[in-house]
Coordinates of C-alpha atoms in Angstrom, one line a residue:
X154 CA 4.2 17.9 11.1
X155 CA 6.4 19.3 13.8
X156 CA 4.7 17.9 16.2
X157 CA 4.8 14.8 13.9
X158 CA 8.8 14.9 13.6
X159 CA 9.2 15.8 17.5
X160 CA 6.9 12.5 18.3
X161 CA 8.8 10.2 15.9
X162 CA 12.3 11.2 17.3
X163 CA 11.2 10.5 20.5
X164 CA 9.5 7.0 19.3
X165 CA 12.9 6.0 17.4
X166 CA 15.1 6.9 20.7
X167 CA 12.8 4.9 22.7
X168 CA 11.8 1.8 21.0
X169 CA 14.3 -1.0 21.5
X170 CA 13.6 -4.0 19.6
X171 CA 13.5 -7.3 22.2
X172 CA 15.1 -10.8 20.9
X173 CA 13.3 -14.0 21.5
X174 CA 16.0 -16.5 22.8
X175 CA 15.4 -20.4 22.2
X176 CA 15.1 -23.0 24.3
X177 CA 14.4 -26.5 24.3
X178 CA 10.6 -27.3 24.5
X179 CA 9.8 -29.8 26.7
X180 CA 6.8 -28.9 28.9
X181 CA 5.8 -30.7 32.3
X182 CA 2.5 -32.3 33.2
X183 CA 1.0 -31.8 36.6
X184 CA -0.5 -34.6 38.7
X185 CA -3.6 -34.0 40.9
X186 CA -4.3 -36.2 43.7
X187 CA -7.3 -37.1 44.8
X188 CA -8.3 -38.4 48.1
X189 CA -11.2 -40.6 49.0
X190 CA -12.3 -40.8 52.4
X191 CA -14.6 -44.0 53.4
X192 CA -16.6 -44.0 56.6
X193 CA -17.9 -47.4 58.0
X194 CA -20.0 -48.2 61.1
X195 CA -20.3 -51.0 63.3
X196 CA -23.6 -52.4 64.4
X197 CA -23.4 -54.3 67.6
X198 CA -26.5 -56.3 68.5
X199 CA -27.8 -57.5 71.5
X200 CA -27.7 -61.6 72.1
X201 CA -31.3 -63.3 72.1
X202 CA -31.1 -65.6 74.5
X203 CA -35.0 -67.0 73.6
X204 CA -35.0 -69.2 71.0
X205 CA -38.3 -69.2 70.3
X206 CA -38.6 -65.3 69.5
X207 CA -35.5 -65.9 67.0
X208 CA -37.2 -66.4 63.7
X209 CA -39.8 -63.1 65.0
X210 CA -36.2 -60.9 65.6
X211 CA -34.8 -62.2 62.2
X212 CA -37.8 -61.1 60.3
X213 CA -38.0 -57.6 62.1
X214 CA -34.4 -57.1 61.5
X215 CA -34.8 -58.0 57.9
X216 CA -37.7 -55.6 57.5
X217 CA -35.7 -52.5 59.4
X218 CA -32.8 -53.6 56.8
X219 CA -35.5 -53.0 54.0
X220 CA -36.8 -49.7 55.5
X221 CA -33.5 -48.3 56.1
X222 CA -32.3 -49.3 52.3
X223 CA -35.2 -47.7 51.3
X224 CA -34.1 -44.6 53.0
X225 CA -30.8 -44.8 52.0
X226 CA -31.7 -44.6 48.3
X227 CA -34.0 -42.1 48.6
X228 CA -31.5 -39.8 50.6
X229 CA -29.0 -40.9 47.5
X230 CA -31.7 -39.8 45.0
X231 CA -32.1 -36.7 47.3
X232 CA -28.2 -35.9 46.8
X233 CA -27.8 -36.4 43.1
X234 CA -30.5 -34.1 42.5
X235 CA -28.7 -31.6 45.0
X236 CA -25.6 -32.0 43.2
X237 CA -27.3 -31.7 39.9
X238 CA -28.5 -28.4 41.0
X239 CA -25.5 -27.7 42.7
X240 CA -23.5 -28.4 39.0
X241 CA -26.3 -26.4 37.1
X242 CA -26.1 -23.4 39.4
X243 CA -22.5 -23.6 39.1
X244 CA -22.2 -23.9 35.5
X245 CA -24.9 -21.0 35.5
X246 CA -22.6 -19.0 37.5
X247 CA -19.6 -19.7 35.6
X248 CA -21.3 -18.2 32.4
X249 CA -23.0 -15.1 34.2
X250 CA -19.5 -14.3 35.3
X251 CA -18.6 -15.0 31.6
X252 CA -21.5 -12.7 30.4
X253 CA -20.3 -10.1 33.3
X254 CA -16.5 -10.1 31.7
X255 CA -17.9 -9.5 28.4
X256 CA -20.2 -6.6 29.9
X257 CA -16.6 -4.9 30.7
X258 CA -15.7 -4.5 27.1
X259 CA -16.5 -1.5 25.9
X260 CA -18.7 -2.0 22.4
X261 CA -16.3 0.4 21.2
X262 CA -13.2 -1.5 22.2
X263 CA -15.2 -4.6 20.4
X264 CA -15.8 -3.1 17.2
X265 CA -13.0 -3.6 14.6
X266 CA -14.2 -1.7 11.7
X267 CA -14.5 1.7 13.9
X268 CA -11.0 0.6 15.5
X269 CA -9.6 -0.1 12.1
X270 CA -11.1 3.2 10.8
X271 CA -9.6 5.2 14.2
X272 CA -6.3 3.8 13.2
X273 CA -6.1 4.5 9.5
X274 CA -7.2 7.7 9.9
X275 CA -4.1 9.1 11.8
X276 CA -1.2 10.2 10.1
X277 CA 1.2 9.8 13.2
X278 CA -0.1 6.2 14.3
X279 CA 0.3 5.2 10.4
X280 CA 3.9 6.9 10.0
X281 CA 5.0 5.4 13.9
X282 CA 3.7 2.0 12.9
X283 CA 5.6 1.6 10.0
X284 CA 8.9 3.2 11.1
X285 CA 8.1 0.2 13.8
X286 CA 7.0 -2.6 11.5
X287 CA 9.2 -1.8 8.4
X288 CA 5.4 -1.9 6.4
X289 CA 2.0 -0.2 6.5
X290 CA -0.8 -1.1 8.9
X291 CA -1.6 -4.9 7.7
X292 CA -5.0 -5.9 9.3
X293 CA -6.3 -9.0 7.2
X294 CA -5.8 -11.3 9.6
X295 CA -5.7 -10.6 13.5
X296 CA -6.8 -11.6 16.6
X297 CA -8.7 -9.3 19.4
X298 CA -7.3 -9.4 23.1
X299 CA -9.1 -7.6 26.0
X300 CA -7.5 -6.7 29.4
X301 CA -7.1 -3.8 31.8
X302 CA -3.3 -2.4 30.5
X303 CA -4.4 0.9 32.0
X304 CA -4.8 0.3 35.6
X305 CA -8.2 1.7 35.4
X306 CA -10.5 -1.5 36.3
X307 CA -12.0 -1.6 32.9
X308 CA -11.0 -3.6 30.1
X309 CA -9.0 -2.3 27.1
X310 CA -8.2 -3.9 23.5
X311 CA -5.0 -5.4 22.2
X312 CA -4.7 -6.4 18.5
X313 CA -2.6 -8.5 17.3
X314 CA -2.1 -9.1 13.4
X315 CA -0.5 -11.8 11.3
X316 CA 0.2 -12.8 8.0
X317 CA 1.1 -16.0 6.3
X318 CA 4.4 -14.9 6.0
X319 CA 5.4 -13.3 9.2
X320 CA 3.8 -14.3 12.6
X321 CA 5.9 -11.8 14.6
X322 CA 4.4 -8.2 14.4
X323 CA 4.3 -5.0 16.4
X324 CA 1.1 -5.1 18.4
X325 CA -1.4 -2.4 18.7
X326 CA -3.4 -0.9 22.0
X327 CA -6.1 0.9 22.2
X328 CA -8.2 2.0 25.0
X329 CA -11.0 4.4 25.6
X330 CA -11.0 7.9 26.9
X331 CA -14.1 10.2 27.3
X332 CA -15.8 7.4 25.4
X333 CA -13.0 8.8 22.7
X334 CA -10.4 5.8 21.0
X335 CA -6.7 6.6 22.4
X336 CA -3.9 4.1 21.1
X337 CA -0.6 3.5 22.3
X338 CA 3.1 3.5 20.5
X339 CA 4.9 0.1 21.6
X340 CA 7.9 -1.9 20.8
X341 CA 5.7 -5.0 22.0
X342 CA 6.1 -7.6 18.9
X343 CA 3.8 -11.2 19.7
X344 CA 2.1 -13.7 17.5
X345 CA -1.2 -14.9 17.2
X346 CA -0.5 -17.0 19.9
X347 CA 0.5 -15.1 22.6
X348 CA -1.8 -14.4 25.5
X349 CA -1.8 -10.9 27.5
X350 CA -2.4 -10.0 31.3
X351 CA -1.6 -7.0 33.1
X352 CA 0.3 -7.5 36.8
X353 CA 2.1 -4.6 39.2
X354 CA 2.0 -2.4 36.7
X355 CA 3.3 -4.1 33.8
X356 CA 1.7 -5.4 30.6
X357 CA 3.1 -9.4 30.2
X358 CA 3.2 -11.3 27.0
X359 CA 3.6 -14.7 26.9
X360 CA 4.1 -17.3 24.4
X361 CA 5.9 -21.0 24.5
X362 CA 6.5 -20.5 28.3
X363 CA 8.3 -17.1 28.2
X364 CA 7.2 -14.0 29.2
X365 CA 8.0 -10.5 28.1
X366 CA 7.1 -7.2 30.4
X367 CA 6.3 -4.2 29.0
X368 CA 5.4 -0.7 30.7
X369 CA 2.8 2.1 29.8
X370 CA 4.4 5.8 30.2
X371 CA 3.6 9.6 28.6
X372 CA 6.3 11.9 27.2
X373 CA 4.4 14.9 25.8
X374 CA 1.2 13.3 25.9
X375 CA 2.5 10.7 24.0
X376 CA 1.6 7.2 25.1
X377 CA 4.0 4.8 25.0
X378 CA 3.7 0.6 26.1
X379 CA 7.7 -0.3 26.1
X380 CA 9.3 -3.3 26.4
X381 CA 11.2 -3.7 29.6
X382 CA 14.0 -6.3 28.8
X383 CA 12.5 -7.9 31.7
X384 CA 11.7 -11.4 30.9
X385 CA 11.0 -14.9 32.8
X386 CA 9.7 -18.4 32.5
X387 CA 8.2 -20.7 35.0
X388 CA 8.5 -24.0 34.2
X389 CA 10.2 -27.4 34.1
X390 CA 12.2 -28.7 30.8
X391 CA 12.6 -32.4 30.4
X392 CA 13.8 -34.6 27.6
X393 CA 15.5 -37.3 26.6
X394 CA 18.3 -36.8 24.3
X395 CA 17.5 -37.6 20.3
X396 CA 20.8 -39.5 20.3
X397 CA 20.4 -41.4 23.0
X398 CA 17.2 -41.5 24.4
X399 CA 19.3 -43.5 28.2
X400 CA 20.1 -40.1 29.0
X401 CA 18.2 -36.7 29.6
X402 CA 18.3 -33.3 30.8
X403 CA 16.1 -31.6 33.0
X404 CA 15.6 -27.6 33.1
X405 CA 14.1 -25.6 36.0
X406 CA 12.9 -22.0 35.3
X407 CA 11.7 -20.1 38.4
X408 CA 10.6 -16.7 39.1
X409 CA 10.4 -15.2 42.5
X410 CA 9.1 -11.5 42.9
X411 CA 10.5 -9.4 45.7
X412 CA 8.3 -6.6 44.9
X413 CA 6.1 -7.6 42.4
X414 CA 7.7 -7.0 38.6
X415 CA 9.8 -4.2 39.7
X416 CA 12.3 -5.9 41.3
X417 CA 12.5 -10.2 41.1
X418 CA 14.7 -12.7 40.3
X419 CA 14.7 -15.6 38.2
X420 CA 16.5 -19.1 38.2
X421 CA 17.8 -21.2 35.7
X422 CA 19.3 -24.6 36.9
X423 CA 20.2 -27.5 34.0
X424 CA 20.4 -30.9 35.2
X425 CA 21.9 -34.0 33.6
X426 CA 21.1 -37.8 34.1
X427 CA 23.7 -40.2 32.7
X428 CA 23.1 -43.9 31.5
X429 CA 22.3 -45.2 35.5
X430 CA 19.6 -42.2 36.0
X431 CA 21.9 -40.6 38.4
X432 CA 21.6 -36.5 38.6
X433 CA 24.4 -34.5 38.0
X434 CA 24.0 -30.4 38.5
X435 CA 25.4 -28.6 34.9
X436 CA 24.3 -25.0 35.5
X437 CA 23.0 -22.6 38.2
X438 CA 22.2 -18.9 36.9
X439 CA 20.5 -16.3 38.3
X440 CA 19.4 -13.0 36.9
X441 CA 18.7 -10.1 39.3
X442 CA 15.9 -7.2 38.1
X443 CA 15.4 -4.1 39.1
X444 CA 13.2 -1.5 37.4
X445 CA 14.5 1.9 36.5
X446 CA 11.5 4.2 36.5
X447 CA 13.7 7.0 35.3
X448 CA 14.4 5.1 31.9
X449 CA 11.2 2.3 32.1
X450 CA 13.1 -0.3 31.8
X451 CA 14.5 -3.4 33.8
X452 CA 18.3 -3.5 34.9
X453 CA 19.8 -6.8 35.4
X454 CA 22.5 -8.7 37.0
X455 CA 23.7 -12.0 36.5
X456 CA 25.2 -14.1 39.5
X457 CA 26.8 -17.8 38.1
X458 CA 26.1 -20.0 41.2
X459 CA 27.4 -23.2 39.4
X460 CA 29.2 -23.7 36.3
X461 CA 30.3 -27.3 35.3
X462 CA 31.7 -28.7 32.2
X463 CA 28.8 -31.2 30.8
X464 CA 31.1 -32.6 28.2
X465 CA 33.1 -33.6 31.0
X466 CA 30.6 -35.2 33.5
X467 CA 29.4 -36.8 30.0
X468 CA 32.5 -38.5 29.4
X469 CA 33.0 -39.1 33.3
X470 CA 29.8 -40.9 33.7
X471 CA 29.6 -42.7 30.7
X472 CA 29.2 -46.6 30.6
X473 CA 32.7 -48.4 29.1
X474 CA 33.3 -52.1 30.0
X475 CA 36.6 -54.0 30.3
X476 CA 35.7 -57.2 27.9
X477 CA 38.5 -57.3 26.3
X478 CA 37.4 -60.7 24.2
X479 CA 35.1 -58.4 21.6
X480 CA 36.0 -58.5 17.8
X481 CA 37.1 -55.7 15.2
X482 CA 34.5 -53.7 12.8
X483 CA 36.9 -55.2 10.2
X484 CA 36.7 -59.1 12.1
X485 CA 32.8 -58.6 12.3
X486 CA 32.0 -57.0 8.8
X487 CA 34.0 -60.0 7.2
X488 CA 31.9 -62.6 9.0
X489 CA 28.7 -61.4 8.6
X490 CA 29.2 -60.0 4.9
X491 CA 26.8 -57.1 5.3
X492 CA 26.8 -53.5 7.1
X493 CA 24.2 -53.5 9.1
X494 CA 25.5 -56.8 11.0
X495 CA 28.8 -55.3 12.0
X496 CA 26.3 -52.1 13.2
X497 CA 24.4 -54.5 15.0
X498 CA 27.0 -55.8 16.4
X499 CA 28.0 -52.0 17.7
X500 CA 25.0 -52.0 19.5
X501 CA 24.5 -55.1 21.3
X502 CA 27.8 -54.5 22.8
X503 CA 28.5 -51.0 23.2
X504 CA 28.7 -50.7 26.7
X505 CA 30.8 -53.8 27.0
X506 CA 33.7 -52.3 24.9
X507 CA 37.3 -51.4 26.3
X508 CA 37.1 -47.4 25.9
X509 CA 40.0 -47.2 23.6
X510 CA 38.7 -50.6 21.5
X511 CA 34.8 -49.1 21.5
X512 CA 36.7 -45.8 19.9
X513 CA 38.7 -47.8 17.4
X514 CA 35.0 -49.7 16.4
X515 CA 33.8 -46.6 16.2
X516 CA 36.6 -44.7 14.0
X517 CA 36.6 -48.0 12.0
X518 CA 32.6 -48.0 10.7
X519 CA 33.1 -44.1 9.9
X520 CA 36.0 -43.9 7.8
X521 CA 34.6 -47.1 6.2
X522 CA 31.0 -45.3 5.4
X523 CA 33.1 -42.1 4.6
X524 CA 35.2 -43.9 1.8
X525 CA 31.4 -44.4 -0.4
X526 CA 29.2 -41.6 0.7
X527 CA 32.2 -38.8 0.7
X528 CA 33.6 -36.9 -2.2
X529 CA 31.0 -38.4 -5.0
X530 CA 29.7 -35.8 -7.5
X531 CA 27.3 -37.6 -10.1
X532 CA 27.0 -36.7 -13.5
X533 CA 23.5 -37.7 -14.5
X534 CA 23.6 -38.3 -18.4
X535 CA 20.3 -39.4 -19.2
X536 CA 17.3 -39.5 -17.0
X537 CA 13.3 -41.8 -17.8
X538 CA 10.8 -40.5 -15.4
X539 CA 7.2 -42.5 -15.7
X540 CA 4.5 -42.6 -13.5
X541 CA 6.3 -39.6 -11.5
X542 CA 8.7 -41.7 -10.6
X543 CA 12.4 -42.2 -11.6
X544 CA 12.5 -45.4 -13.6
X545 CA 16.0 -45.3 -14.6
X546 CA 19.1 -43.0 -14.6
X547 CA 22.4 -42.9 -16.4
X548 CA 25.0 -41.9 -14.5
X549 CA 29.0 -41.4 -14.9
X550 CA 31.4 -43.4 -13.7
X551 CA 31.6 -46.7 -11.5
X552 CA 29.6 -47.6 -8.4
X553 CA 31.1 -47.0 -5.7
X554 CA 28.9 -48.7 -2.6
X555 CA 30.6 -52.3 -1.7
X556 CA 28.2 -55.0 -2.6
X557 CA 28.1 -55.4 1.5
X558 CA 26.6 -51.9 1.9
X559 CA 24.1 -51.9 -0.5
X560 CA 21.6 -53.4 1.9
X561 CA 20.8 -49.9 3.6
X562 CA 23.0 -47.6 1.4
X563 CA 22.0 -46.4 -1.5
X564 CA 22.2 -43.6 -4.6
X565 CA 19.2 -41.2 -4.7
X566 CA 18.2 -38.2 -5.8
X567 CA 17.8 -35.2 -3.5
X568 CA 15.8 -31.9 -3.3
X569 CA 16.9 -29.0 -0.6
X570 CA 13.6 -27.8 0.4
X571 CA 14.4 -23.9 2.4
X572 CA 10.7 -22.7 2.8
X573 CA 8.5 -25.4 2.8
X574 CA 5.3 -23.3 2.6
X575 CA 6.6 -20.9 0.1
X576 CA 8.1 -23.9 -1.9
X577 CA 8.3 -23.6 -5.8
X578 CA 7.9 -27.3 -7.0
X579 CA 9.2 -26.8 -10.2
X580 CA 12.3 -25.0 -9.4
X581 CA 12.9 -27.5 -6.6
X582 CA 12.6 -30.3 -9.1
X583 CA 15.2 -28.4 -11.2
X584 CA 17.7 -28.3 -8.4
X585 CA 17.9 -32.3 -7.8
X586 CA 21.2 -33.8 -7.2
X587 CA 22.3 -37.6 -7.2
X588 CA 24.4 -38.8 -4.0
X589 CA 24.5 -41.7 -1.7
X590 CA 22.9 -42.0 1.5
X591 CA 21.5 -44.7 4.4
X592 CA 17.7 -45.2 3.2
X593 CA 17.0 -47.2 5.8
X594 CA 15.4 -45.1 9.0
X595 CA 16.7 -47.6 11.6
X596 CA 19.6 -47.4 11.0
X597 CA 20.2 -44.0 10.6
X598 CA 19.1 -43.9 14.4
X599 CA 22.1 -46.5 15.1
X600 CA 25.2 -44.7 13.0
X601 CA 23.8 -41.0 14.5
X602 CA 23.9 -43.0 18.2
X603 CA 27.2 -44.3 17.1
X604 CA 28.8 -40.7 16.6
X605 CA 27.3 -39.2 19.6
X606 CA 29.4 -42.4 21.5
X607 CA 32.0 -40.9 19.6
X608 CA 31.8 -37.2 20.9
X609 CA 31.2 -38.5 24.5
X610 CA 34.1 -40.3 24.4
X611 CA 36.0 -37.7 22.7
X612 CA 35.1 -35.1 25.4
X613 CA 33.6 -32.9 22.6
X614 CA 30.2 -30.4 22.7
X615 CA 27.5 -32.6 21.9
X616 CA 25.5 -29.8 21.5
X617 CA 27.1 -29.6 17.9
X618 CA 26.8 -33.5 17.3
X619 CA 23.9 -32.6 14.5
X620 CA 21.5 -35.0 12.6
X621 CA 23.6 -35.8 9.4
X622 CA 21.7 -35.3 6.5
X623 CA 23.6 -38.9 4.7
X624 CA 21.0 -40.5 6.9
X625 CA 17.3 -41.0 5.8
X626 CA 14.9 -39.6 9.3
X627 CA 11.6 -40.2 7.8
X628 CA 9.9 -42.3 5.3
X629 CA 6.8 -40.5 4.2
X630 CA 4.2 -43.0 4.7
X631 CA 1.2 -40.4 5.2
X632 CA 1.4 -36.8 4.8
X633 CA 0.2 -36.3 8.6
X634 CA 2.5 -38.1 9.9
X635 CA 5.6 -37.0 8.1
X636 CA 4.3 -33.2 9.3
X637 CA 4.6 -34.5 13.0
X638 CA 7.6 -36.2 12.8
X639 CA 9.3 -33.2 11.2
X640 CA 8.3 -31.0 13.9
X641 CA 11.0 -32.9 16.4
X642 CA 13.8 -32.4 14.0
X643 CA 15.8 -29.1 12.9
X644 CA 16.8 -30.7 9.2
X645 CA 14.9 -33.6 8.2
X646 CA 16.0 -36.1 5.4
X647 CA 12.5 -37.2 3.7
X648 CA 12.3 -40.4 1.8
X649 CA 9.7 -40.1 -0.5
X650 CA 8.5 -43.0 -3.1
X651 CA 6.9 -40.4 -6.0
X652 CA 7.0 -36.7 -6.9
X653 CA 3.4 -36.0 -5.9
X654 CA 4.5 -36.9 -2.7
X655 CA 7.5 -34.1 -3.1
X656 CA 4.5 -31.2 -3.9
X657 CA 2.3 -32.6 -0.5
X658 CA 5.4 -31.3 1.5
X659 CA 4.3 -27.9 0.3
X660 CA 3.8 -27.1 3.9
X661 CA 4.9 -24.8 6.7
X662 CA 5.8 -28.0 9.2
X663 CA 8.7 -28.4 6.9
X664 CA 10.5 -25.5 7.2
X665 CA 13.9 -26.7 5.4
X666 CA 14.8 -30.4 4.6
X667 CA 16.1 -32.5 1.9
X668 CA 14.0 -34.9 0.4
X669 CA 14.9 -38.0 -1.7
X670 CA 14.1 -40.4 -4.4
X671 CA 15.8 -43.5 -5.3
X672 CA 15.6 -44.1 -8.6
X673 CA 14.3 -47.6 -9.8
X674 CA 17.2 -48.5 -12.1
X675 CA 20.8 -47.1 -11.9
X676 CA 23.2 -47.6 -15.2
X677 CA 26.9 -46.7 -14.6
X678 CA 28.6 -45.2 -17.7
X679 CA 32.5 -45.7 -18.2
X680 CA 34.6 -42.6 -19.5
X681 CA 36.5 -43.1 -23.0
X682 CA 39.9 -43.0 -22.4
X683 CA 40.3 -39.7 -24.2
X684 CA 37.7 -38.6 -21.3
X685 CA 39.9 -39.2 -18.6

């Protein structure tokens, strides 16, 4: 138990929990060129000047033409069966060299149940796992990896476990010695996911373009694979923005080893394209590395070789106009009697606006929405579901949307969904609340647009400009696609049309959202007087 104490000291000093940082996932596609190269001959012929051997050369050269067609295809048939061979033999090899990688693992290293048994059956690697973990040694569901993390030219085992409720867990290495199993402590947390190599010296683990470094070392015969804090992506970022799909960004992450892992740099340059397409440099940072062998672990440096305000060159770059001629949210709302025409109207001119006139639309059509979707707690007095839908709804107090609103706004029901795979249908039921909202998707995508406008124009941080959850994103029209939809957006707002639909969100693609109803038939209740 000494021995037991001594090692775990040593494991708790050591182990350094590594963060995963976020980044926007946009990944790029690479384009392979081909090139064909055509070869043509010329075929001069001699001039017959005897006409009356004409008709004899004619036929001759019509019979060579036959010949050498005739040669021609069966040199063609010649060639596909070479490069059927050619394929076959390749294919062959491609699978001995398979069979040959597989010959390199170790049954040992292959069997689970004996690696399993290995595991469970030491005290230290069950207490130093689960001072790691937080839990016991959970192997229901895991997936084998096999590389050389030794150094040693043969392959070794990595296991990585998972369970349906947490896909991030400490990892576990074993390799063989004198045909004996040997494990290794580690800090080293990945997912099912992640895949594994081994390069100068350091384990790698990567997963959704970054990768994490990681070092074997020995203190009292203790073996240890650390995590480095060295970590690096290589890969270009680009995507349009949510809000307004005219502009992008583009991100460029570049490694460049100086000597191998030890000591290399990495590059991360942000790039913005405004409404035109032209580029405009945001950010420049480079990170240093160097690894201190004395401590196993990377030192870094950070060197800022440009800084500019995006906000700035947002607002700088952003399309205004000068017509001057344009009418008022309150002019264009009057004329066309409905909400969505004085949106409309928003749109088709929004780069025409005066930048003071396009702010004052824009303020207008806010505080305008705000007056009927703000402030509004409903007291729901009597509720007839049928059909698992709501049929009708009593509810206190006096309707507040303008008749000219109602088109897209409207009062629903809604249901906070925080653990869409976990979800308890019954309790979110429980939980409903009545407010008002935009039901209609469209034009969701317009007011959200609209407020982004805002912020540019503003000069505010557009990375806080969020989705608003008053807006409808998705209308669940099949489960499938309402899962792929949600996986582009932090907070969806789900329309739904029925309650079954509510339980088929029971899912682990909606991580939280709200999800909404409208109800079929809404009654407004007036207060007595003595309730006032």
């Amino acid at each position: 138990m000494k021995k037991i104490s001594c090692l775990l000291l040593i494991f708790n000093l050591m182990l350094v929990l590594i963060g995963c940082s976020a980044k926007e996932q946009v990944k790029s596609e690479e384009e392979n060129l081909q090139v064909s190269h055509q070869s043509s001959k010329d075929v001069n012929k001699d001039d017959v000047e005897q006409t009356d051997k004409k008709q004899d050369i004619n036929d001759k050269e019509e019979a060579s033409k036959q010949e050498n067609n005739n040669e021609k295809e069966k040199d063609q048939n010649i060639t596909k069966e070479n490069d059927t061979d050619t394929s076959n033999e390749s294919t062959e090899s491609t699978k001995n060299d398979e069979k040959s990688i597989q010959k390199q693992v170790d049954e040992k290293l292959k069997d689970f149940d004996a690696i399993k048994k290995y595991l469970l059956d030491d005290e230290t690697f069950g207490l130093a796992y689960c001072e790691m973990q937080g839990e016991n040694f959970n192997y229901d569901n895991y997936v084998l990896h096999h590389i050389d993390f030794t150094g040693d030219n043969e392959l070794d085992t990595i296991i990585v476990t998972y369970t349906d409720e947490d896909d991030y867990r400490t990892v576990v290495f074993v390799t063989l010695e004198n045909n004996e199993y040997k494990y290794f402590l580690t800090d080293l947390r990945a997912t099912k996911d992640s895949k594994f190599s081994y390069e100068d010296g350091f384990v790698i683990e990567e997963q959704n373009g970054y990768s994490k470094l990681a070092v074997n070392f020995s203190i009292e015969d203790i073996n240890f694979i650390k995590v480095t804090y060295g970590g690096f992506s290589n890969e270009i970022i680009e995507s349009n923005y949510d809000l307004n799909p005219d502009m992008k960004y583009k991100v460029i992450n570049t490694v460049n080893k100086i000597d191998g892992y030890k000591k290399y740099d990495t590059d991360y340059i942000k790039y913005f394209y405004d409404e035109t397409g032209k580029e405009h440099l945001v950010a420049h940072t480079r990170y240093h590395y160097d690894f201190d062998e004395e401590n196993n672990e990377h030192k870094s440096t950070e060197e800022i070789i440009a800084d500019n305000d995006l906000s700035k060159i947002m607002a700088d770059n952003f399309i205004v106009g000068n017509d001057a001629s344009l009418k008022t949210f309150e002019k264009v709302i009057e004329e066309a009697g409905d909400i969505k025409g004085s949106i409309d109207y928003y749109m088709e001119n929004r780069q025409k606006f005066e930048r003071s006139a396009r702010i004052n639309y824009i303020n207008d059509t806010i505080q305008y929405i705000s007056r009927f979707t703000e402030n509004y707690d409903f007291i729901a007095d009597d509720e007839t579901i049928s059909d698992e839908k709501i049929v009708k709804v009593s509810l206190w107090g006096d309707n507040p949307i303008p008749a000219n609103a109602e088109s897209i706004f409207k009062i629903i029901k809604c249901f906070c969904i925080e653990d869409g795979e976990n979800m308890d249908y019954n309790f979110t039921l429980q939980n409903g609340y009545y407010k008002i909202i935009c039901v209609d998707d469209s034009y969701s995508n317009k007011l959200r647009m609209l407020r982004f406008d805002k912020a540019i124009l503003d000069g505010e941080d557009v990375g806080y400009i969020s989705r608003q959850d008053e807006y409808v994103d998705i209308i669940f029209d099949t489960k499938e696609n309402v899962f792929a939809k949600a996986d582009n957006i932090v907070y969806p707002t789900i329309l739904i049309k029925n309650f079954s639909q509510l339980n088929e969100l029971k899912h682990k693609s909606i991580w939280k959202a709200n999800v909404v109803i409208i109800p079929e038939e809404v009654i407004f209740l007036e207060y007595a007087d003595e309730d006032i």
